[in-house]
Amino acid sequence: MSLSPPTTVVFVISIILAALAIIGKFVAIPFITEHGFWVAVVAYVILAIGNIFRGV
């Protein structure tokens, strides 16, 4: 399997989602606090898709 680096946009989106999931653990953010684990999982999946598929 040949992996490629994710684009800057994909990387920034995944970092923002992961940061929101962490911040949501300590500060009440309406949707993020309730679903923080799944937001972190989505951030990881987006980053993984960016690594697996070229040009994403």
Short mmCIF file of N, CA, C and O in Angstrom, two decimals:
data_model
loop_
_atom_site.label_atom_id
_atom_site.label_comp_id
_atom_site.label_asym_id
_atom_site.label_seq_id
_atom_site.Cartn_x
_atom_site.Cartn_y
_atom_site.Cartn_z
N MET A 1 0.85 -1.16 0.00
CA MET A 1 0.00 0.00 0.00
C MET A 1 0.90 1.23 0.00
O MET A 1 1.82 1.33 0.79
N SER A 2 0.60 2.13 -0.87
CA SER A 2 1.37 3.37 -0.98
C SER A 2 0.57 4.51 -0.35
O SER A 2 -0.52 4.83 -0.81
N LEU A 3 1.11 5.08 0.72
CA LEU A 3 0.43 6.18 1.39
C LEU A 3 0.95 7.50 0.87
O LEU A 3 2.10 7.61 0.45
N SER A 4 0.10 8.49 0.88
CA SER A 4 0.49 9.82 0.45
C SER A 4 0.17 10.81 1.57
O SER A 4 -0.74 10.58 2.36
N PRO A 5 0.91 11.91 1.65
CA PRO A 5 0.59 12.89 2.68
C PRO A 5 -0.74 13.57 2.38
O PRO A 5 -1.08 13.80 1.22
N PRO A 6 -1.52 13.87 3.41
CA PRO A 6 -2.80 14.55 3.17
C PRO A 6 -2.57 15.99 2.74
O PRO A 6 -1.51 16.57 3.00
N THR A 7 -3.55 16.56 2.08
CA THR A 7 -3.45 17.97 1.71
C THR A 7 -3.54 18.82 2.97
O THR A 7 -3.98 18.35 4.03
N THR A 8 -3.14 20.04 2.85
CA THR A 8 -3.16 20.94 4.00
C THR A 8 -4.58 21.15 4.52
O THR A 8 -4.80 21.19 5.74
N VAL A 9 -5.55 21.23 3.62
CA VAL A 9 -6.94 21.44 4.03
C VAL A 9 -7.45 20.27 4.87
O VAL A 9 -8.07 20.46 5.92
N VAL A 10 -7.18 19.05 4.43
CA VAL A 10 -7.62 17.86 5.16
C VAL A 10 -6.95 17.81 6.52
O VAL A 10 -7.58 17.51 7.54
N PHE A 11 -5.67 18.12 6.57
CA PHE A 11 -4.93 18.10 7.83
C PHE A 11 -5.49 19.13 8.81
O PHE A 11 -5.71 18.83 9.98
N VAL A 12 -5.76 20.33 8.33
CA VAL A 12 -6.27 21.40 9.19
C VAL A 12 -7.68 21.05 9.70
O VAL A 12 -7.98 21.26 10.88
N ILE A 13 -8.52 20.49 8.84
CA ILE A 13 -9.87 20.09 9.26
C ILE A 13 -9.79 19.03 10.36
O ILE A 13 -10.51 19.12 11.36
N SER A 14 -8.92 18.05 10.20
CA SER A 14 -8.82 17.00 11.21
C SER A 14 -8.26 17.54 12.52
O SER A 14 -8.70 17.14 13.60
N ILE A 15 -7.31 18.47 12.45
CA ILE A 15 -6.76 19.07 13.66
C ILE A 15 -7.82 19.90 14.39
O ILE A 15 -7.93 19.84 15.62
N ILE A 16 -8.62 20.65 13.63
CA ILE A 16 -9.67 21.46 14.25
C ILE A 16 -10.70 20.57 14.94
O ILE A 16 -11.12 20.83 16.07
N LEU A 17 -11.11 19.49 14.28
CA LEU A 17 -12.09 18.58 14.89
C LEU A 17 -11.52 17.91 16.14
O LEU A 17 -12.21 17.77 17.15
N ALA A 18 -10.27 17.49 16.08
CA ALA A 18 -9.65 16.85 17.25
C ALA A 18 -9.52 17.84 18.40
O ALA A 18 -9.79 17.49 19.56
N ALA A 19 -9.15 19.08 18.09
CA ALA A 19 -9.03 20.10 19.13
C ALA A 19 -10.40 20.40 19.75
O ALA A 19 -10.51 20.57 20.97
N LEU A 20 -11.44 20.47 18.92
CA LEU A 20 -12.79 20.69 19.46
C LEU A 20 -13.22 19.55 20.37
O LEU A 20 -13.89 19.78 21.38
N ALA A 21 -12.87 18.33 20.00
CA ALA A 21 -13.23 17.18 20.85
C ALA A 21 -12.53 17.26 22.20
O ALA A 21 -13.14 16.97 23.24
N ILE A 22 -11.28 17.69 22.21
CA ILE A 22 -10.54 17.81 23.47
C ILE A 22 -11.09 18.98 24.29
O ILE A 22 -11.32 18.86 25.50
N ILE A 23 -11.30 20.11 23.65
CA ILE A 23 -11.82 21.28 24.35
C ILE A 23 -13.23 21.00 24.88
O ILE A 23 -13.59 21.42 25.97
N GLY A 24 -14.01 20.25 24.12
CA GLY A 24 -15.37 19.91 24.54
C GLY A 24 -15.42 19.06 25.80
O GLY A 24 -16.45 18.99 26.47
N LYS A 25 -14.32 18.43 26.13
CA LYS A 25 -14.26 17.65 27.36
C LYS A 25 -14.23 18.56 28.59
O LYS A 25 -14.71 18.18 29.65
N PHE A 26 -13.68 19.76 28.44
CA PHE A 26 -13.50 20.67 29.57
C PHE A 26 -14.46 21.86 29.55
O PHE A 26 -14.72 22.45 30.59
N VAL A 27 -14.94 22.24 28.37
CA VAL A 27 -15.83 23.39 28.22
C VAL A 27 -17.11 22.92 27.52
O VAL A 27 -17.03 22.12 26.59
N ALA A 28 -18.23 23.40 27.95
CA ALA A 28 -19.51 22.96 27.37
C ALA A 28 -19.70 23.60 25.98
O ALA A 28 -19.94 24.79 25.85
N ILE A 29 -19.57 22.76 24.96
CA ILE A 29 -19.87 23.15 23.58
C ILE A 29 -21.08 22.30 23.19
O ILE A 29 -21.02 21.07 23.29
N PRO A 30 -22.18 22.93 22.76
CA PRO A 30 -23.46 22.21 22.62
C PRO A 30 -23.39 20.81 21.98
O PRO A 30 -23.77 19.84 22.61
N PHE A 31 -22.94 20.66 20.77
CA PHE A 31 -22.95 19.35 20.13
C PHE A 31 -21.69 18.56 20.46
O PHE A 31 -21.72 17.34 20.65
N ILE A 32 -20.58 19.24 20.54
CA ILE A 32 -19.27 18.60 20.70
C ILE A 32 -19.15 17.91 22.06
O ILE A 32 -18.62 16.80 22.15
N THR A 33 -19.62 18.54 23.11
CA THR A 33 -19.50 17.97 24.44
C THR A 33 -20.26 16.64 24.53
O THR A 33 -19.77 15.69 25.14
N GLU A 34 -21.42 16.57 23.93
CA GLU A 34 -22.23 15.35 23.99
C GLU A 34 -21.64 14.22 23.14
O GLU A 34 -21.79 13.05 23.48
N HIS A 35 -20.99 14.56 22.05
CA HIS A 35 -20.50 13.56 21.11
C HIS A 35 -18.99 13.69 20.87
O HIS A 35 -18.51 13.48 19.75
N GLY A 36 -18.24 14.02 21.90
CA GLY A 36 -16.81 14.28 21.77
C GLY A 36 -16.03 13.10 21.23
O GLY A 36 -15.13 13.26 20.41
N PHE A 37 -16.37 11.89 21.68
CA PHE A 37 -15.66 10.70 21.21
C PHE A 37 -15.83 10.53 19.71
O PHE A 37 -14.87 10.27 18.99
N TRP A 38 -17.05 10.70 19.24
CA TRP A 38 -17.32 10.50 17.81
C TRP A 38 -16.72 11.61 16.96
O TRP A 38 -16.32 11.37 15.82
N VAL A 39 -16.64 12.80 17.51
CA VAL A 39 -15.98 13.89 16.78
C VAL A 39 -14.50 13.57 16.62
O VAL A 39 -13.92 13.78 15.55
N ALA A 40 -13.88 13.02 17.66
CA ALA A 40 -12.47 12.62 17.57
C ALA A 40 -12.30 11.48 16.56
O ALA A 40 -11.32 11.46 15.81
N VAL A 41 -13.22 10.54 16.54
CA VAL A 41 -13.14 9.44 15.57
C VAL A 41 -13.27 9.97 14.15
O VAL A 41 -12.53 9.56 13.25
N VAL A 42 -14.18 10.89 13.92
CA VAL A 42 -14.35 11.49 12.60
C VAL A 42 -13.08 12.22 12.18
O VAL A 42 -12.66 12.14 11.02
N ALA A 43 -12.45 12.92 13.11
CA ALA A 43 -11.19 13.62 12.81
C ALA A 43 -10.13 12.62 12.36
O ALA A 43 -9.41 12.86 11.39
N TYR A 44 -10.03 11.50 13.05
CA TYR A 44 -9.05 10.48 12.69
C TYR A 44 -9.38 9.84 11.33
O TYR A 44 -8.49 9.61 10.52
N VAL A 45 -10.64 9.58 11.08
CA VAL A 45 -11.04 8.97 9.80
C VAL A 45 -10.76 9.92 8.64
O VAL A 45 -10.28 9.49 7.59
N ILE A 46 -11.03 11.20 8.83
CA ILE A 46 -10.72 12.18 7.78
C ILE A 46 -9.23 12.19 7.49
O ILE A 46 -8.80 12.22 6.33
N LEU A 47 -8.41 12.17 8.54
CA LEU A 47 -6.96 12.16 8.35
C LEU A 47 -6.51 10.86 7.67
O LEU A 47 -5.64 10.89 6.80
N ALA A 48 -7.10 9.74 8.05
CA ALA A 48 -6.74 8.46 7.42
C ALA A 48 -7.12 8.44 5.94
O ALA A 48 -6.35 7.96 5.10
N ILE A 49 -8.28 8.97 5.61
CA ILE A 49 -8.70 9.03 4.21
C ILE A 49 -7.74 9.92 3.42
O ILE A 49 -7.38 9.61 2.28
N GLY A 50 -7.31 11.02 4.04
CA GLY A 50 -6.34 11.89 3.38
C GLY A 50 -5.02 11.20 3.13
O GLY A 50 -4.30 11.53 2.18
N ASN A 51 -4.64 10.24 3.97
CA ASN A 51 -3.39 9.50 3.79
C ASN A 51 -3.52 8.38 2.79
O ASN A 51 -2.57 8.07 2.06
N ILE A 52 -4.66 7.74 2.73
CA ILE A 52 -4.84 6.57 1.87
C ILE A 52 -5.06 6.97 0.42
O ILE A 52 -4.48 6.39 -0.50
N PHE A 53 -5.92 7.96 0.20
CA PHE A 53 -6.27 8.35 -1.17
C PHE A 53 -5.40 9.52 -1.62
O PHE A 53 -5.32 10.53 -0.93
N ARG A 54 -4.82 9.39 -2.76
CA ARG A 54 -3.95 10.42 -3.31
C ARG A 54 -4.78 11.60 -3.81
O ARG A 54 -5.81 11.44 -4.43
N GLY A 55 -4.32 12.80 -3.52
CA GLY A 55 -4.97 14.00 -4.01
C GLY A 55 -6.12 14.49 -3.14
O GLY A 55 -6.79 15.45 -3.47
N VAL A 56 -6.37 13.84 -2.02
CA VAL A 56 -7.46 14.26 -1.13
C VAL A 56 -6.89 15.08 -0.01
O VAL A 56 -5.91 14.85 0.54
#
